[in-house]
Tab-separated table of C-alpha atoms in Angstrom:
chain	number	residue	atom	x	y	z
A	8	UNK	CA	0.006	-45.702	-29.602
A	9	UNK	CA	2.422	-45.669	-26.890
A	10	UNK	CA	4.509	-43.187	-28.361
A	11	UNK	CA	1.595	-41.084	-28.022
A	12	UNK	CA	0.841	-41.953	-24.594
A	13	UNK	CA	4.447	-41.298	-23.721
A	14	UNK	CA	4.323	-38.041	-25.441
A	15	UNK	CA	1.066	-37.151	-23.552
A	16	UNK	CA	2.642	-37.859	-20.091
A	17	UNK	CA	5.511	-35.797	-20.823
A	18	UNK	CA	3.437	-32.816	-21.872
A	19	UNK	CA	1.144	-33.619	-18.352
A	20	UNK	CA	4.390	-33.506	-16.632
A	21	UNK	CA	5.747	-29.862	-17.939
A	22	UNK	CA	2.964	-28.736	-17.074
A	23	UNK	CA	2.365	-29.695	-13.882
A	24	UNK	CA	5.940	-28.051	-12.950
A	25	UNK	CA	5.176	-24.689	-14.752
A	26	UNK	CA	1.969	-23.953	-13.548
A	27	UNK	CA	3.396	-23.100	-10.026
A	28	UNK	CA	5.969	-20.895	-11.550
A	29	UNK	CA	3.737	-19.112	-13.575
A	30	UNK	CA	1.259	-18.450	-11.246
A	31	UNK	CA	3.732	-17.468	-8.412
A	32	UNK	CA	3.437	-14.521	-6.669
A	33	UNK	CA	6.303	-12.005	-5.935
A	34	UNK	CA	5.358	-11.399	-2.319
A	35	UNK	CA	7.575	-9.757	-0.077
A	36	UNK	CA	7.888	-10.045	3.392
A	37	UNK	CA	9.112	-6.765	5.167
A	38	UNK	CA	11.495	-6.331	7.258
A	39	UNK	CA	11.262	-5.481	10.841
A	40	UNK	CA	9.629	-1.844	11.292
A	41	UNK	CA	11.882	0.400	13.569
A	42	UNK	CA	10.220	1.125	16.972
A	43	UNK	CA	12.291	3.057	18.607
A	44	UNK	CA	15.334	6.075	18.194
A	45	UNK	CA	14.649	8.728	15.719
A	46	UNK	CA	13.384	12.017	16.437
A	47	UNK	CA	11.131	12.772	19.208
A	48	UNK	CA	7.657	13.260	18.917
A	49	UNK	CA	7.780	17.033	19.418
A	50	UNK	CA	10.806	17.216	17.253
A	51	UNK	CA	8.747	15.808	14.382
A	52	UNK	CA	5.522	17.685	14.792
A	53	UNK	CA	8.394	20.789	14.646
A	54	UNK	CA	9.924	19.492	11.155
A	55	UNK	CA	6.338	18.198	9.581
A	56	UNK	CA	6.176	19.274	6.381
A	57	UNK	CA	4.515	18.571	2.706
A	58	UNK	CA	7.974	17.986	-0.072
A	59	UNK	CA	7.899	20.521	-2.690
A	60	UNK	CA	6.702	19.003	-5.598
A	61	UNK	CA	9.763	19.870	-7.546
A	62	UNK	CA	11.740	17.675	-4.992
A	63	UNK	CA	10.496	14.180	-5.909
A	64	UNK	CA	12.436	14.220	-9.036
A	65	UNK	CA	15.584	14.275	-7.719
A	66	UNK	CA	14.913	11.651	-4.743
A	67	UNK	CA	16.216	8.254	-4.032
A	68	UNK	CA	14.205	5.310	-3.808
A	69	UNK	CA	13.058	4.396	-0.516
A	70	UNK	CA	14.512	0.901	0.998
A	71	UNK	CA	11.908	-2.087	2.463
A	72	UNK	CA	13.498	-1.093	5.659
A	73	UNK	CA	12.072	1.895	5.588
A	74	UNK	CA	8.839	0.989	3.690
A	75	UNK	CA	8.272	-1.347	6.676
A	76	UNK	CA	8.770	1.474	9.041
A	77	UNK	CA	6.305	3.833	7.054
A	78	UNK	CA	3.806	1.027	6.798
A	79	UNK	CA	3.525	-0.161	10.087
A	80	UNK	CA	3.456	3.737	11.279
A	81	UNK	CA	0.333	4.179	9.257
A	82	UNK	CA	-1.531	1.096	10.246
A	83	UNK	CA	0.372	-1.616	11.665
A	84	UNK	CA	-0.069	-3.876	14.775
A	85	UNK	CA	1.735	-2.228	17.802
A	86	UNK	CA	0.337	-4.101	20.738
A	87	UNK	CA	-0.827	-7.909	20.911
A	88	UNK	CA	-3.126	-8.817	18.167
A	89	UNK	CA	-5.796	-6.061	17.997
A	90	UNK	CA	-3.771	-2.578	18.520
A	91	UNK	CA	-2.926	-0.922	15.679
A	92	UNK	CA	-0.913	2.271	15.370
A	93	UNK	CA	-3.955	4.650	14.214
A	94	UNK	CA	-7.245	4.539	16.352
A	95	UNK	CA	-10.211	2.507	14.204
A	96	UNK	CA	-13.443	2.726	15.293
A	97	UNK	CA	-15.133	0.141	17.783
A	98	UNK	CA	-12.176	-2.373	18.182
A	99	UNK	CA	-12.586	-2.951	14.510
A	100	UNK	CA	-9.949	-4.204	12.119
A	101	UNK	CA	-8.406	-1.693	9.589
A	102	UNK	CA	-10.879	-0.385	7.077
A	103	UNK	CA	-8.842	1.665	4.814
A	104	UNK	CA	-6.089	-0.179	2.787
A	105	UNK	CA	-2.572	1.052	1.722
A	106	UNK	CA	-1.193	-0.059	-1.758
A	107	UNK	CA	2.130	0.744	-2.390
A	108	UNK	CA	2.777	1.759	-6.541
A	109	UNK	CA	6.789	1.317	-7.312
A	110	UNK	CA	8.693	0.725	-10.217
A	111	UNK	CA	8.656	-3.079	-10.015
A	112	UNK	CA	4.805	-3.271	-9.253
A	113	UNK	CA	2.005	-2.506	-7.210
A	114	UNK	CA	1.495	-4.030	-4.085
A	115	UNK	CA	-1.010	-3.798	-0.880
A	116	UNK	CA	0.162	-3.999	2.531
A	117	UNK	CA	-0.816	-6.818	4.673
A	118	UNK	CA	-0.495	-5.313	7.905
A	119	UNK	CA	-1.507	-8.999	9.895
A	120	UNK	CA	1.915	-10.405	7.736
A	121	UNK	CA	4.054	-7.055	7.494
A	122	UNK	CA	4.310	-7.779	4.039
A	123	UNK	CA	3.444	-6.514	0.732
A	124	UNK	CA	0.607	-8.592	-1.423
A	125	UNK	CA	1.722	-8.215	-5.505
A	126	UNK	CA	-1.348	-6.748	-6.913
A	127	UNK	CA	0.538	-6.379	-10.369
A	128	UNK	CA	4.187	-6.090	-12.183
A	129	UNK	CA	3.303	-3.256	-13.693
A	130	UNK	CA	5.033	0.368	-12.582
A	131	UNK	CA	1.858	2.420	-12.622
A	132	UNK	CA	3.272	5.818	-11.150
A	133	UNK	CA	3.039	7.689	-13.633
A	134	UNK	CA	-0.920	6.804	-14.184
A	135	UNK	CA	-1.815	7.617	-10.341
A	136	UNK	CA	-1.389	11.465	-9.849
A	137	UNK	CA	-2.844	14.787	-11.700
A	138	UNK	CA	0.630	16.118	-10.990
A	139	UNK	CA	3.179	15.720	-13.369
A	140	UNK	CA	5.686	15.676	-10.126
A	141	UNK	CA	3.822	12.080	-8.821
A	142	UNK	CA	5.002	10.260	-11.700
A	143	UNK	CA	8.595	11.248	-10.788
A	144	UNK	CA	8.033	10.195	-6.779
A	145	UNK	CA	10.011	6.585	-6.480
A	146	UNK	CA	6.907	5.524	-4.848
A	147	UNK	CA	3.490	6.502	-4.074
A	148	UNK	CA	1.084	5.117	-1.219
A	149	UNK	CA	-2.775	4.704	-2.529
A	150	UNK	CA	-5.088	4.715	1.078
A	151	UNK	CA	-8.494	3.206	-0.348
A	152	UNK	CA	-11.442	2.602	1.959
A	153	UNK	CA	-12.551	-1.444	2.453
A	154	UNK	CA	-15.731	-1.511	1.695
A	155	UNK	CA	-15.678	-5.273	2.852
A	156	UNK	CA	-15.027	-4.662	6.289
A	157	UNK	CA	-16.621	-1.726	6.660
A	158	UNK	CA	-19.852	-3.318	5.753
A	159	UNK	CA	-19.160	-5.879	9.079
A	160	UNK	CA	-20.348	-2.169	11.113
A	161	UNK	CA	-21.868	0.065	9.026
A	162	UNK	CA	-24.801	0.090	6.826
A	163	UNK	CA	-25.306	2.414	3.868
A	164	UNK	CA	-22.747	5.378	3.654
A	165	UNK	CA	-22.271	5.508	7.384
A	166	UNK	CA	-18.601	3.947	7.207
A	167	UNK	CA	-17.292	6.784	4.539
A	168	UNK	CA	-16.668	9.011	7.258
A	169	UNK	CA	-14.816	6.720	9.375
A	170	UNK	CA	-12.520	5.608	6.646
A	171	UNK	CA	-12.005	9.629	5.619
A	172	UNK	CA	-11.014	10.108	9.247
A	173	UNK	CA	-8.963	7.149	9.416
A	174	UNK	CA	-7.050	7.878	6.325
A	175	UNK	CA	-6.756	11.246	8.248
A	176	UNK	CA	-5.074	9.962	11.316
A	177	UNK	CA	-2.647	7.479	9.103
A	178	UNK	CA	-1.587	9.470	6.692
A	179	UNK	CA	-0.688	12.177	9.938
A	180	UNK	CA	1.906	9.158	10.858
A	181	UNK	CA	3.455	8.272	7.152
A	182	UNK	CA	4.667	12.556	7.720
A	183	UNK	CA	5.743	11.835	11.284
A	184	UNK	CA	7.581	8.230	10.709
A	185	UNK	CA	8.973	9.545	6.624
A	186	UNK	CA	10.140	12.937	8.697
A	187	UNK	CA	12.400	10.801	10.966
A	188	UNK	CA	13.596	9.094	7.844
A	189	UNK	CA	14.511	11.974	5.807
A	190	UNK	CA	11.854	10.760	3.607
A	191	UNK	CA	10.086	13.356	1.669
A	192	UNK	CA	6.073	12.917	1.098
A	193	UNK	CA	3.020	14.667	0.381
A	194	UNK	CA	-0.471	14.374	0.776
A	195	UNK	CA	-2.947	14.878	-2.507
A	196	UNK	CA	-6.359	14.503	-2.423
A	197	UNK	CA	-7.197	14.722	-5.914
A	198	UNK	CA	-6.008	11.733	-7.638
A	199	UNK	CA	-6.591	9.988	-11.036
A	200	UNK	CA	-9.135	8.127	-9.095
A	201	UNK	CA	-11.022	6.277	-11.917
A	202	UNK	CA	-7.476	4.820	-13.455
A	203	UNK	CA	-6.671	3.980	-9.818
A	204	UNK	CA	-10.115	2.224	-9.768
A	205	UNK	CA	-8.950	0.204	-13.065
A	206	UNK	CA	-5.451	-0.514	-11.939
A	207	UNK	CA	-6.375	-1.976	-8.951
A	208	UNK	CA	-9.511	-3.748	-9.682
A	209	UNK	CA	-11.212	-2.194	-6.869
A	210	UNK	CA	-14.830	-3.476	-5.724
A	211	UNK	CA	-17.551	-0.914	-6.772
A	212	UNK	CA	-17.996	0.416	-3.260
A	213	UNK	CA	-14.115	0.974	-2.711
A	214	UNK	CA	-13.165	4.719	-2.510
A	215	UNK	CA	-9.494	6.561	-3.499
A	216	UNK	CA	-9.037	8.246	-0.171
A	217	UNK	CA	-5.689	10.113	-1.308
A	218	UNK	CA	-2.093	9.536	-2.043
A	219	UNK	CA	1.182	9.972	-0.762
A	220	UNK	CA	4.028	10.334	-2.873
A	221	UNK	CA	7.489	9.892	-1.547
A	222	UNK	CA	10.758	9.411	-1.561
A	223	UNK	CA	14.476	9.724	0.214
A	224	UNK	CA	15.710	13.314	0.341
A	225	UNK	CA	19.131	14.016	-1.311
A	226	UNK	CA	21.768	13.538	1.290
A	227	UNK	CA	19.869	11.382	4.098
């Protein structure tokens, strides 16, 4: 009998130490964004530009420095505690989300941390795009609409069109802060948007806004 208890507390014991492995996430914190240097304004509304499709397969993978600096560029705190990069309607919070697909998972960006969430550990490029070229883009930003906090405003369908125009204005600054970068990008509309749905276990009222392929240009 006390062999068996013995046995039993040593089985308790394993597993109480593996649990917290297993069920660790692979979060990771990002960087500081760059806020300053790089081109000017008018020099990167000059140089805006979609990539050629064609181009993504032969670019490099883009760094968490400058994932951090794309990120916070598209929706990230730039003043105290409630001023965000992009304009969002009535003082609210962020109500479209950025998830970030690369080859060692899919993440979503926590722009209160400046970090990325692990959604999953699976590379899910190549399920993402209509475009053969997406699959090829080292990574690919997803901008879905939050139906959660979107609700905290509007009622009914009212918030769609604030998230469309919000994913408008962000988006605008992933081409401005990527062009600085010699990052190459793209925006698409039309997206696998049901196997995004799946992949990222998106609430029912979630919508796939667009995404953004991208990745660094040859020689920058």
């Amino acid at each position: 009998m006390f062999t068996v208890f013995k046995r039993l507390c040593v089985f308790l014991l394993v597993a109480v130490v593996l649990l917290p492995v297993g069920a660790a996430s692979a979060d990771v914190p990002l960087p500081a964004p760059q806020r300053s240097g790089g081109l000017g304004v008018f020099d990167a509304l000059g140089s805006r530009a979609s990539a050629v499709g064609a181009d993504f397969a032969s670019m490099k993978d883009v760094s968490l420095e400058n994932l951090s600096t794309v990120l916070w560029a598209a929706t990230g705190l730039n003043r105290g505690e409630k001023g965000w990069t992009v304009p969002m309607a009535m003082g609210m919070e962020p109500y479209v989300k950025i998830y970030v697909a690369r080859a060692d998972g899919t993440f979503l960006y926590d722009w209160r941390a400046h970090a990325l969430e692990e959604v999953s550990k699976e590379d899910v490029r190549g399920r993402v795009g209509k475009q053969d070229f997406v699959a090829k883009a080292p990574c690919t930003l997803i901008f879905v609409s939050d139906s959660a906090a979107l609700s905290k405003k509007f009622k009914d369908d009212d918030g769609e069109e604030f998230a469309a125009v919000a994913a408008g204005a962000m988006t605008q600054n992933v081409y401005l802060a990527s062009g600085a970068l010699g990052i190459g990008t793209r925006y698409i509309r039309s997206a696998r948007d049901d196997e995004i749905e799946r992949i990222l276990s998106l609430p029912d009222d979630d919508d796939v806004l667009c995404i953004m392929p991208m990745g660094v240009r040859p020689g920058a």
